Tab-separated table of C-alpha atoms and ligand atoms in Angstrom:
chain	number	residue	atom	x	y	z
A	1	MET	CA	16.324	-0.512	-32.860
A	2	LYS	CA	19.947	-1.105	-33.241
A	3	PRO	CA	20.563	-4.472	-34.438
A	4	THR	CA	23.080	-6.132	-32.573
A	5	SER	CA	24.688	-9.405	-33.047
A	6	GLN	CA	26.482	-9.322	-29.917
A	7	PRO	CA	24.824	-10.998	-26.472
A	8	VAL	CA	23.032	-8.109	-24.856
A	9	ARG	CA	25.137	-6.832	-21.779
A	10	VAL	CA	23.450	-4.213	-19.798
A	11	ARG	CA	24.464	-2.285	-16.585
A	12	SER	CA	23.147	-0.186	-13.747
A	13	ALA	CA	25.677	2.004	-12.506
A	14	PRO	CA	24.498	3.906	-9.098
A	15	SER	CA	27.095	5.928	-7.250
A	16	PRO	CA	27.138	5.420	-3.537
A	17	THR	CA	26.249	8.682	-2.209
A	18	GLY	CA	23.345	8.520	0.201
A	19	VAL	CA	20.139	6.537	0.353
A	20	PRO	CA	19.358	3.923	-1.907
A	21	HIS	CA	16.948	6.064	-4.487
A	22	VAL	CA	13.971	4.888	-6.139
A	23	GLY	CA	15.067	6.533	-9.180
A	24	THR	CA	17.998	4.163	-8.846
A	25	ALA	CA	15.209	0.948	-8.619
A	26	TYR	CA	13.487	2.625	-11.700
A	27	VAL	CA	16.434	2.766	-14.047
A	28	THR	CA	17.518	-0.631	-12.615
A	29	LEU	CA	13.966	-2.163	-13.183
A	30	PHE	CA	14.469	-1.371	-17.110
A	31	ASP	CA	17.849	-2.600	-17.060
A	32	TYR	CA	17.070	-5.704	-15.836
A	33	ALA	CA	13.967	-6.388	-17.800
A	34	PHE	CA	15.415	-5.439	-20.949
A	35	ALA	CA	18.640	-7.392	-20.369
A	36	LYS	CA	16.338	-10.604	-19.206
A	37	HIS	CA	14.185	-10.355	-22.120
A	38	CYS	CA	17.218	-10.410	-24.435
A	39	GLU	CA	18.663	-13.418	-22.459
A	40	GLY	CA	21.567	-11.041	-21.886
A	41	ARG	CA	23.628	-10.222	-18.844
A	42	PHE	CA	22.717	-7.542	-16.295
A	43	VAL	CA	25.894	-6.065	-14.590
A	44	LEU	CA	26.238	-3.919	-11.546
A	45	ARG	CA	28.931	-1.514	-11.146
A	46	ILE	CA	29.554	1.134	-8.353
A	47	GLU	CA	30.392	4.418	-9.448
A	48	ASP	CA	32.494	5.891	-6.497
A	49	THR	CA	34.900	8.179	-8.466
A	50	ASP	CA	33.548	10.697	-6.173
A	51	ARG	CA	35.746	10.387	-2.931
A	52	SER	CA	34.283	13.040	-0.744
A	53	ARG	CA	30.826	11.593	-1.394
A	54	SER	CA	30.798	7.994	-1.804
A	55	THR	CA	30.703	5.707	1.414
A	56	THR	CA	30.397	1.832	1.818
A	57	GLY	CA	27.620	2.001	3.901
A	58	SER	CA	25.554	3.624	1.207
A	59	GLU	CA	27.021	1.051	-1.498
A	60	GLU	CA	25.965	-1.971	1.132
A	61	ALA	CA	22.388	-0.424	1.289
A	62	ILE	CA	22.066	0.174	-2.696
A	63	LEU	CA	23.185	-3.981	-2.951
A	64	ASN	CA	20.328	-4.551	-0.058
A	65	ALA	CA	17.481	-2.377	-1.761
A	66	LEU	CA	18.176	-4.116	-5.199
A	67	SER	CA	18.390	-7.711	-3.893
A	68	TRP	CA	15.067	-7.037	-1.643
A	69	LEU	CA	13.651	-5.694	-5.165
A	70	GLY	CA	14.642	-8.910	-6.807
A	71	LEU	CA	16.937	-7.188	-9.237
A	72	GLN	CA	19.419	-9.800	-8.928
A	73	TRP	CA	22.387	-9.064	-10.906
A	74	ASP	CA	24.699	-11.525	-12.616
A	75	GLU	CA	28.107	-9.783	-12.295
A	76	GLY	CA	28.781	-7.087	-9.475
A	77	PRO	CA	31.101	-5.699	-7.086
A	78	ASP	CA	29.966	-8.923	-4.318
A	79	ILE	CA	30.081	-11.459	-7.034
A	80	GLY	CA	32.528	-10.723	-9.216
A	81	GLY	CA	32.486	-11.787	-12.945
A	82	PRO	CA	34.331	-12.149	-16.282
A	83	HIS	CA	35.250	-8.108	-16.178
A	84	ALA	CA	36.353	-7.633	-12.198
A	85	PRO	CA	36.520	-5.277	-10.399
A	86	TYR	CA	33.211	-3.835	-10.332
A	87	ARG	CA	33.914	-0.805	-8.124
A	88	GLN	CA	35.361	1.685	-9.989
A	89	SER	CA	37.716	2.645	-7.270
A	90	GLU	CA	39.422	-0.355	-7.681
A	91	ARG	CA	40.122	0.590	-11.404
A	92	PHE	CA	41.789	3.799	-10.926
A	93	GLY	CA	44.896	2.530	-12.807
A	94	ILE	CA	42.613	1.740	-15.922
A	95	TYR	CA	41.599	4.874	-16.292
A	96	LYS	CA	44.799	6.938	-15.945
A	97	LYS	CA	46.241	4.432	-18.746
A	98	TYR	CA	43.243	5.635	-21.125
A	99	ALA	CA	43.882	9.209	-20.404
A	100	GLU	CA	47.103	9.279	-20.951
A	101	ARG	CA	46.066	7.384	-24.714
A	102	LEU	CA	43.949	10.214	-25.223
A	103	LEU	CA	46.658	12.858	-24.509
A	104	GLU	CA	49.168	10.814	-27.145
A	105	SER	CA	46.389	11.193	-29.618
A	106	GLY	CA	45.610	14.644	-29.397
A	107	SER	CA	41.921	13.945	-28.298
A	108	ALA	CA	42.681	15.329	-24.897
A	109	TYR	CA	45.166	18.235	-23.324
A	110	ARG	CA	46.644	19.109	-20.032
A	111	CYS	CA	45.142	22.219	-18.468
A	112	PHE	CA	47.030	24.056	-15.857
A	113	CYS	CA	44.365	26.469	-14.633
A	114	THR	CA	44.075	26.827	-10.953
A	115	PRO	CA	40.881	26.787	-9.432
A	116	GLU	CA	40.938	30.368	-8.765
A	117	ARG	CA	41.296	31.128	-12.632
A	118	LEU	CA	38.201	28.860	-13.201
A	119	ALA	CA	35.995	30.445	-10.763
A	120	ALA	CA	36.828	33.823	-11.869
A	121	MET	CA	36.075	32.617	-15.454
A	122	ARG	CA	32.777	31.053	-14.502
A	123	LYS	CA	32.058	34.357	-12.732
A	124	ALA	CA	32.601	37.161	-15.571
A	125	GLN	CA	30.680	34.232	-17.857
A	126	GLN	CA	27.754	34.566	-15.456
A	127	ALA	CA	28.012	38.182	-15.344
A	128	GLN	CA	27.760	38.498	-19.183
A	129	LYS	CA	24.917	35.961	-19.416
A	130	ARG	CA	27.126	33.586	-21.222
A	131	PRO	CA	27.086	29.690	-21.033
A	132	THR	CA	29.814	28.762	-18.661
A	133	GLY	CA	32.189	26.522	-19.618
A	134	TYR	CA	36.136	26.149	-20.145
A	135	ASP	CA	37.604	29.234	-22.299
A	136	GLY	CA	40.112	26.808	-23.802
A	137	LEU	CA	43.278	28.945	-22.499
A	138	CYS	CA	45.261	25.687	-22.131
A	139	ARG	CA	44.587	24.265	-25.521
A	140	ALA	CA	46.923	26.769	-26.984
A	141	LEU	CA	49.879	25.248	-24.826
A	142	ASP	CA	52.588	23.693	-27.099
A	143	THR	CA	54.591	20.586	-26.082
A	144	ASP	CA	57.734	22.267	-24.578
A	145	GLU	CA	55.318	24.328	-22.539
A	146	VAL	CA	53.386	21.663	-21.058
A	147	GLN	CA	56.780	19.644	-20.613
A	148	GLU	CA	57.885	22.929	-18.531
A	149	LYS	CA	54.982	23.024	-16.550
A	150	LEU	CA	55.068	19.418	-15.722
A	151	ASP	CA	58.588	19.222	-14.693
A	152	ALA	CA	57.704	22.120	-12.492
A	153	ASP	CA	55.128	19.737	-10.892
A	154	THR	CA	52.495	22.498	-11.945
A	155	PRO	CA	49.174	20.467	-11.047
A	156	SER	CA	47.437	19.824	-14.328
A	157	THR	CA	43.721	18.183	-14.977
A	158	VAL	CA	43.148	16.258	-18.039
A	159	ARG	CA	40.636	17.919	-20.427
A	160	LEU	CA	38.804	16.608	-23.553
A	161	LYS	CA	39.388	18.270	-26.930
A	162	VAL	CA	35.910	19.062	-28.078
A	163	PRO	CA	36.052	19.952	-32.140
A	164	SER	CA	35.640	23.606	-32.412
A	165	GLU	CA	33.280	22.884	-35.474
A	166	GLY	CA	30.512	20.653	-36.482
A	167	GLN	CA	28.232	18.140	-34.344
A	168	THR	CA	28.022	15.170	-32.219
A	169	GLN	CA	24.845	13.169	-32.782
A	170	TYR	CA	23.380	9.772	-31.467
A	171	GLU	CA	20.450	7.705	-31.748
A	172	ASP	CA	18.342	7.484	-28.414
A	173	TYR	CA	15.823	4.327	-28.671
A	174	ILE	CA	13.037	6.774	-26.992
A	175	ARG	CA	13.890	10.030	-28.459
A	176	GLY	CA	15.711	9.530	-31.892
A	177	THR	CA	18.404	11.226	-33.133
A	178	ILE	CA	19.780	13.809	-30.883
A	179	SER	CA	22.453	16.352	-31.403
A	180	PHE	CA	24.514	19.011	-30.263
A	181	LYS	CA	26.594	21.753	-31.943
A	182	ASN	CA	30.250	20.782	-30.867
A	183	PRO	CA	30.965	24.599	-30.134
A	184	GLU	CA	28.293	24.231	-27.411
A	185	ILE	CA	29.711	21.155	-25.558
A	186	ASP	CA	32.284	22.249	-22.784
A	187	ASP	CA	35.997	20.611	-22.793
A	188	GLN	CA	35.318	18.149	-20.141
A	189	VAL	CA	37.774	17.156	-17.555
A	190	LEU	CA	38.571	13.521	-17.580
A	191	LEU	CA	41.405	13.204	-15.106
A	192	LYS	CA	41.232	15.400	-12.043
A	193	SER	CA	44.781	16.870	-10.643
A	194	ASP	CA	44.901	13.969	-8.226
A	195	GLY	CA	44.801	11.461	-10.784
A	196	TYR	CA	41.289	10.631	-10.324
A	197	PRO	CA	39.010	10.244	-13.108
A	198	THR	CA	35.706	12.010	-13.552
A	199	TYR	CA	31.960	10.235	-14.295
A	200	HIS	CA	32.491	10.838	-17.756
A	201	LEU	CA	35.990	8.971	-18.704
A	202	ALA	CA	35.130	6.369	-16.338
A	203	ASN	CA	31.758	5.394	-17.401
A	204	VAL	CA	33.036	5.312	-20.993
A	205	VAL	CA	36.095	3.338	-20.297
A	206	ASP	CA	34.027	0.552	-18.232
A	207	ASP	CA	31.167	0.389	-20.790
A	208	HIS	CA	33.586	-0.234	-23.385
A	209	LEU	CA	35.498	-2.878	-21.441
A	210	MET	CA	32.836	-4.372	-19.692
A	211	LYS	CA	31.128	-5.069	-23.091
A	212	ILE	CA	28.402	-2.938	-22.443
A	213	THR	CA	26.068	-2.981	-25.493
A	214	HIS	CA	23.000	-0.606	-24.138
A	215	VAL	CA	23.649	2.256	-21.815
A	216	ILE	CA	19.936	2.688	-20.265
A	217	ARG	CA	20.060	5.648	-17.747
A	218	ALA	CA	17.662	8.612	-16.616
A	219	GLU	CA	17.197	11.642	-19.105
A	220	GLU	CA	19.407	13.778	-16.947
A	221	TRP	CA	22.268	12.114	-18.749
A	222	LEU	CA	20.833	13.376	-22.178
A	223	THR	CA	23.605	16.274	-22.329
A	224	SER	CA	26.767	14.312	-21.193
A	225	THR	CA	26.186	11.508	-23.611
A	226	PRO	CA	27.777	13.657	-26.423
A	227	LYS	CA	30.695	14.130	-24.585
A	228	HIS	CA	30.696	10.123	-24.077
A	229	VAL	CA	30.110	10.002	-27.943
A	230	LEU	CA	33.268	11.954	-28.376
A	231	LEU	CA	35.175	9.730	-26.193
A	232	TYR	CA	34.293	6.805	-27.718
A	233	LYS	CA	35.151	8.159	-31.172
A	234	ALA	CA	38.590	9.258	-29.682
A	235	PHE	CA	39.180	5.580	-28.564
A	236	GLY	CA	38.288	4.262	-31.948
A	237	TRP	CA	35.469	2.011	-30.043
A	238	ASP	CA	32.035	1.090	-31.392
A	239	LEU	CA	29.217	3.214	-29.552
A	240	PRO	CA	26.731	1.422	-27.649
A	241	ALA	CA	22.895	1.858	-28.019
A	242	PHE	CA	21.869	4.855	-25.730
A	243	ILE	CA	18.285	4.891	-23.951
A	244	HIS	CA	17.600	7.950	-21.806
A	245	LEU	CA	14.174	7.033	-19.480
A	246	PRO	CA	11.880	9.876	-18.817
A	247	LEU	CA	12.669	11.099	-14.903
A	248	LEU	CA	10.411	10.166	-12.047
A	249	ARG	CA	9.148	13.673	-11.039
A	250	ASN	CA	7.133	15.553	-8.507
A	251	LYS	CA	3.152	16.415	-8.623
A	252	ASP	CA	4.541	20.177	-9.788
A	253	LYS	CA	6.789	17.876	-12.587
A	254	SER	CA	10.040	18.904	-10.752
A	255	LYS	CA	12.681	16.131	-10.503
A	256	ILE	CA	11.616	13.656	-7.784
A	257	SER	CA	13.071	15.035	-4.598
A	258	LYS	CA	12.871	14.021	-0.956
A	259	ARG	CA	11.110	17.465	0.158
A	260	LYS	CA	8.259	16.188	-1.756
A	261	ASN	CA	8.118	12.400	-1.947
A	262	PRO	CA	9.883	9.726	0.256
A	263	VAL	CA	12.988	8.794	-2.037
A	264	SER	CA	14.769	6.043	-0.083
A	265	ILE	CA	13.677	2.426	-1.048
A	266	GLU	CA	14.488	1.683	2.975
A	267	TRP	CA	11.534	4.122	3.476
A	268	TYR	CA	9.055	1.560	1.105
A	269	ARG	CA	10.658	-1.615	2.806
A	270	SER	CA	10.320	-0.503	6.434
A	271	LYS	CA	6.699	0.819	5.830
A	272	GLY	CA	5.620	-2.582	4.393
A	273	TYR	CA	5.421	-2.014	0.675
A	274	LEU	CA	5.930	-5.377	-0.940
A	275	PRO	CA	8.372	-5.419	-3.489
A	276	GLU	CA	6.603	-6.897	-6.252
A	277	ALA	CA	4.513	-3.801	-5.861
A	278	LEU	CA	6.856	-1.361	-5.559
A	279	LEU	CA	8.100	-2.624	-9.047
A	280	ASN	CA	4.782	-2.923	-10.919
A	281	PHE	CA	4.346	0.528	-9.621
A	282	LEU	CA	7.886	1.772	-10.889
A	283	ALA	CA	7.232	-0.061	-14.276
A	284	LEU	CA	3.983	1.522	-14.558
A	285	MET	CA	5.575	4.878	-14.127
A	286	GLY	CA	7.709	4.510	-17.258
A	287	TRP	CA	6.351	1.766	-19.454
A	288	SER	CA	2.802	0.191	-20.245
A	289	ILE	CA	1.934	-3.543	-20.820
A	290	GLY	CA	-1.343	-2.493	-22.910
A	291	GLU	CA	-4.832	-3.014	-22.717
A	292	GLU	CA	-4.790	-0.603	-19.932
A	293	LYS	CA	-3.645	-3.573	-17.487
A	294	GLU	CA	-2.085	-1.971	-14.639
A	295	MET	CA	-1.109	-5.093	-12.228
A	296	PHE	CA	1.805	-7.300	-13.750
A	297	THR	CA	4.319	-9.248	-12.525
A	298	LEU	CA	8.086	-8.843	-13.523
A	299	GLN	CA	8.161	-12.015	-15.270
A	300	GLU	CA	5.176	-10.426	-17.331
A	301	MET	CA	7.232	-7.320	-18.036
A	302	ILE	CA	10.097	-9.578	-18.849
A	303	GLN	CA	8.051	-11.293	-21.509
A	304	ASN	CA	6.283	-8.126	-22.880
A	305	PHE	CA	9.194	-5.609	-22.950
A	306	SER	CA	9.439	-3.134	-25.698
A	307	TRP	CA	11.168	0.040	-25.705
A	308	ASP	CA	8.176	1.670	-27.891
A	309	ARG	CA	5.789	1.285	-24.804
A	310	VAL	CA	8.276	3.354	-22.658
A	311	LYS	CA	6.530	6.760	-22.130
A	312	LYS	CA	8.530	9.849	-23.408
A	313	SER	CA	7.080	12.400	-20.810
A	314	GLY	CA	7.979	12.355	-16.770
A	315	PRO	CA	5.853	10.120	-15.347
A	316	VAL	CA	4.737	11.379	-11.928
A	317	PHE	CA	5.021	9.831	-8.880
A	318	ASP	CA	1.807	8.989	-7.290
A	319	LEU	CA	2.167	7.608	-4.014
A	320	GLN	CA	-1.962	6.815	-3.533
A	321	LYS	CA	-1.335	4.793	-6.720
A	322	LEU	CA	1.385	2.716	-5.556
A	323	ASP	CA	-0.850	2.356	-1.996
A	324	TRP	CA	-3.772	1.331	-3.975
A	325	LEU	CA	-1.391	-1.199	-5.804
A	326	ASN	CA	0.407	-2.389	-2.620
A	327	GLY	CA	-3.331	-3.083	-1.051
A	328	GLU	CA	-3.789	-5.413	-4.132
A	329	TYR	CA	-0.928	-7.264	-3.723
A	330	ILE	CA	-1.645	-7.847	-0.022
A	331	ARG	CA	-4.790	-9.193	-1.152
A	332	SER	CA	-3.504	-11.519	-3.678
A	333	LEU	CA	-1.242	-13.642	-1.343
A	334	PRO	CA	-2.503	-16.596	0.272
A	335	PRO	CA	-3.217	-15.491	4.001
A	336	GLU	CA	0.009	-17.967	5.218
A	337	GLU	CA	2.336	-16.338	2.726
A	338	LEU	CA	1.097	-12.822	3.936
A	339	LEU	CA	1.473	-13.852	7.587
A	340	GLY	CA	5.265	-15.139	6.643
A	341	ARG	CA	5.853	-11.755	5.618
A	342	ILE	CA	4.659	-9.732	8.022
A	343	VAL	CA	6.357	-11.704	10.736
A	344	ASP	CA	9.764	-12.265	8.970
A	345	GLY	CA	9.949	-8.637	7.798
A	346	GLY	CA	9.701	-7.829	11.670
A	347	TYR	CA	6.617	-5.732	10.675
A	348	THR	CA	4.697	-7.049	14.069
A	349	SER	CA	5.739	-7.135	17.695
A	350	HIS	CA	3.568	-10.073	18.184
A	351	GLY	CA	5.421	-12.513	15.479
A	352	ASP	CA	5.885	-14.906	19.094
A	353	ARG	CA	2.053	-15.284	19.128
A	354	PRO	CA	0.712	-18.591	17.867
A	355	GLY	CA	0.553	-18.867	13.999
A	356	GLU	CA	-2.874	-19.785	14.106
A	357	LEU	CA	-4.127	-16.850	16.121
A	358	LEU	CA	-2.294	-14.375	14.033
A	359	LEU	CA	-3.832	-16.040	11.006
A	360	GLY	CA	-7.045	-15.706	12.272
A	361	ILE	CA	-6.451	-11.907	13.224
A	362	LEU	CA	-5.009	-11.224	9.815
A	363	GLN	CA	-7.896	-12.669	7.692
A	364	LEU	CA	-10.254	-10.058	9.606
A	365	VAL	CA	-7.511	-6.940	8.566
A	366	ARG	CA	-6.223	-7.846	5.441
A	367	GLU	CA	-8.958	-6.290	3.369
A	368	ARG	CA	-8.124	-3.134	5.084
A	369	MET	CA	-4.259	-3.207	4.816
A	370	THR	CA	-2.407	-0.649	2.788
A	371	THR	CA	0.857	-1.838	4.283
A	372	LEU	CA	2.585	-4.286	6.106
A	373	SER	CA	3.299	-2.040	8.959
A	374	GLU	CA	-0.194	-1.446	9.673
A	375	PHE	CA	-0.781	-4.779	10.653
A	376	ASP	CA	-0.021	-3.583	14.649
A	377	ALA	CA	-1.864	-0.689	14.554
A	378	LEU	CA	-5.248	-2.362	13.124
A	379	THR	CA	-4.833	-5.458	15.319
A	380	GLY	CA	-3.067	-3.949	18.527
A	381	PHE	CA	-6.207	-4.310	20.675
A	382	PHE	CA	-6.224	-8.407	20.254
A	383	PHE	CA	-3.553	-8.361	22.180
A	384	THR	CA	-3.611	-5.971	25.090
A	385	ALA	CA	-6.793	-3.821	25.913
A	386	GLU	CA	-6.161	-0.371	24.968
A	387	PRO	CA	-7.444	2.591	27.048
A	388	TYR	CA	-10.273	4.761	25.861
A	389	ASP	CA	-12.594	7.362	27.463
A	390	ALA	CA	-15.764	6.074	28.788
A	391	ASP	CA	-17.880	8.598	26.395
A	392	ALA	CA	-16.573	6.447	23.494
A	393	LEU	CA	-19.414	3.665	25.021
A	394	THR	CA	-22.205	5.829	24.899
A	395	PRO	CA	-24.157	5.572	21.614
A	396	LYS	CA	-25.313	8.458	19.767
A	397	LYS	CA	-28.108	10.807	21.722
A	398	ARG	CA	-27.597	8.708	24.618
A	399	ASP	CA	-25.769	8.930	28.008
A	400	LEU	CA	-23.681	6.946	29.945
A	401	ALA	CA	-26.070	5.595	32.294
A	402	PHE	CA	-27.776	4.251	29.247
A	403	ALA	CA	-24.582	2.564	28.148
A	404	ALA	CA	-24.289	0.921	31.422
A	405	LYS	CA	-27.640	-0.529	31.314
A	406	VAL	CA	-26.962	-1.878	28.020
A	407	LEU	CA	-23.771	-3.497	28.822
A	408	HIS	CA	-25.099	-4.977	32.162
A	409	ALA	CA	-28.218	-6.277	29.892
A	410	LEU	CA	-25.518	-7.675	27.494
A	411	GLY	CA	-23.320	-9.840	30.259
A	412	ASP	CA	-26.317	-11.859	31.264
A	413	THR	CA	-26.971	-12.830	27.601
A	414	LEU	CA	-23.430	-13.305	26.755
A	415	GLU	CA	-22.936	-15.359	29.610
A	416	SER	CA	-25.444	-17.968	28.500
A	417	VAL	CA	-24.088	-18.269	24.833
A	418	LYS	CA	-23.004	-21.974	24.775
A	419	GLN	CA	-20.411	-22.085	21.816
A	420	TRP	CA	-18.405	-18.884	21.670
A	421	GLU	CA	-18.478	-18.630	17.801
A	422	THR	CA	-19.125	-15.927	15.499
A	423	GLU	CA	-22.697	-17.183	14.486
A	424	PRO	CA	-24.157	-18.045	17.869
A	425	LEU	CA	-22.992	-15.173	19.070
A	426	GLU	CA	-24.503	-13.122	16.451
A	427	GLU	CA	-27.638	-15.077	16.866
A	428	ALA	CA	-27.900	-14.317	20.643
A	429	LEU	CA	-27.067	-10.589	20.161
A	430	GLN	CA	-29.852	-10.292	17.664
A	431	ASP	CA	-32.394	-12.509	19.827
A	432	PHE	CA	-31.404	-9.898	22.598
A	433	CYS	CA	-31.971	-6.936	20.484
A	434	GLU	CA	-35.532	-8.490	19.347
A	435	SER	CA	-36.681	-9.933	22.843
A	436	GLY	CA	-35.464	-6.687	24.493
A	437	GLY	CA	-36.571	-4.121	22.206
A	438	TRP	CA	-33.141	-2.567	21.724
A	439	LYS	CA	-32.210	-0.700	18.745
A	440	ARG	CA	-29.219	-2.167	17.220
A	441	ARG	CA	-27.133	0.890	17.135
A	442	ASP	CA	-27.732	1.273	20.672
A	443	VAL	CA	-26.492	-2.242	21.461
A	444	TYR	CA	-23.690	-2.882	19.084
A	445	MET	CA	-21.677	0.322	19.619
A	446	PRO	CA	-21.059	-0.139	23.366
A	447	LEU	CA	-20.318	-3.584	22.836
A	448	ARG	CA	-17.926	-2.721	19.900
A	449	VAL	CA	-16.068	-0.338	22.226
A	450	ALA	CA	-16.050	-2.403	25.114
A	451	ILE	CA	-14.685	-5.402	23.253
A	452	THR	CA	-12.201	-3.967	20.771
A	453	CYS	CA	-11.445	-0.533	22.640
A	454	ARG	CA	-12.690	1.599	19.540
A	455	ARG	CA	-15.611	2.671	17.588
A	456	VAL	CA	-14.032	1.427	14.455
A	457	SER	CA	-12.757	-2.117	14.615
A	458	THR	CA	-12.671	-5.461	13.067
A	459	PRO	CA	-15.887	-7.434	12.226
A	460	LEU	CA	-17.213	-7.582	15.942
A	461	PHE	CA	-18.429	-11.268	16.161
A	462	GLU	CA	-15.572	-12.608	14.580
A	463	THR	CA	-13.436	-10.730	16.952
A	464	MET	CA	-15.013	-11.836	20.115
A	465	GLU	CA	-14.305	-15.473	18.688
A	466	ILE	CA	-10.931	-15.133	18.937
A	467	LEU	CA	-10.563	-13.016	21.750
A	468	GLY	CA	-12.407	-15.741	23.538
A	469	ARG	CA	-15.128	-16.071	26.193
A	470	ASP	CA	-12.960	-14.821	29.361
A	471	GLU	CA	-11.165	-12.014	27.269
A	472	CYS	CA	-14.495	-10.613	26.134
A	473	MET	CA	-16.445	-11.135	29.591
A	474	GLN	CA	-13.535	-9.039	31.436
A	475	ARG	CA	-13.483	-6.454	28.872
A	476	LEU	CA	-17.225	-5.863	29.552
A	477	ASN	CA	-16.760	-5.664	32.898
A	478	THR	CA	-13.936	-3.413	32.260
A	479	ALA	CA	-16.316	-1.291	30.079
A	480	LEU	CA	-18.867	-1.383	33.007
A	481	GLU	CA	-16.720	-0.349	35.555
A	482	LYS	CA	-15.750	2.523	33.523
A	483	CYS	CA	-19.391	3.637	32.785
A	484	ARG	CA	-20.238	3.638	36.530
A	485	THR	CA	-17.121	5.429	37.565
A	486	ALA	CA	-17.349	8.026	34.734
A	487	GLY	CA	-21.132	8.566	35.334
B	501	LIG	N1	26.751	6.981	-11.949
B	501	LIG	C1	25.770	7.358	-12.416
B	501	LIG	C2	24.489	7.611	-12.022
B	501	LIG	O1	24.622	7.635	-10.645
B	501	LIG	C3	25.085	6.368	-14.007
B	501	LIG	C4	24.825	7.325	-15.015
B	501	LIG	C5	24.749	6.456	-16.195
B	501	LIG	O2	23.935	5.311	-15.824
B	501	LIG	O3	25.737	6.458	-16.684
B	501	LIG	O4	23.657	7.927	-12.088
């Protein structure tokens, strides 16, 4: 690890183009955990230099998603900070100035090639199966030629003048020394012809001005970093530390994509994954806390954070694992808190019902819940009787007439139960079976379906207690009626 005496400053730098991506959450989690581990600052910077793809709606969604996850930034576009503004579109003047500096020092040059020429060049390179990249035509222009073209208002870009020999290298915390041969590095455009910066220039200038000490980002940027290193050198600035995290992958090892996995953090939120479960899951993808411990809090991750436990190979995004974790988190919450999350999060349309009733129902389903949004589907029959076919009432190898007989006999027994509570109900049913010589499965299935409208449901007697005597008797009658009309 590179020793550093400066206070640690880390940034997440998402581009607001599209949905808030799980990949952003994953990298931001590592930014956050490392910054907090070092008692440093965590900065959020919006990289909206791509005018055609960036939207304010997307920026808002990213901020909301990261807040929901609890990855709160110390400086950012909405709260400001000592290096404001934190939105690149508000910093265009700065990049222009630095591009000019590079032109003056000879580390960059103006390129007047037209888009048509560049396209033709690329096509020819592809046809010859050569690596694509700028051929350096405008590197040879002398000062007078450049001035002439500028005077004639010829559109131009600014390109990085990559040394034609030697190599560029840097240390990656996870991967060690990474080196690239300079002739293989493209003369990257830094400033576009409309005066807008590219990612590379804006990113390096901002990381420097915002005093970022550790650049943590996904593996896909590994090949951009040598260009950045050359820029730091051209400016005469110290390099930050670089860390390239392994990319999240689909099962087939390709980079995680929406065709194979849900990628929007909003999707996970709307399904009712708990933020702490999603964070735990994302942490597990790239890191381990040791001793095969799979459930840990963000706080534990912060305390125990170290780069040597970051995995080098691409973690496979396994939704089953997330489902398992989410279920565990759901069950670890106190019932009142769990109910609060379901109601306040808008996961139920029964939020206006009495809390005590909802809590009673919740106790019966929390063992089976994977996500919060399942609550209504698992419990709908508590609130209104649901439609079902009369056939559902018939026990195995029996017919509707048999079901009607059971339900009728049960009606009398249930009528006489004095205390409508789980235990007396269960006892009454047991007596009923024993004294009448009924097989349990012949009795329980029709009763279960009559009461819950389903063949698979919450525990029967607890459910009957919650529904109450009147509702249960009414449902029993409805079931009897169904048998009769269908039979
Ligand atoms: N704007 C880049 C992104 O969207 C940031 C990459 C970096 O962290 O340097 O991923």
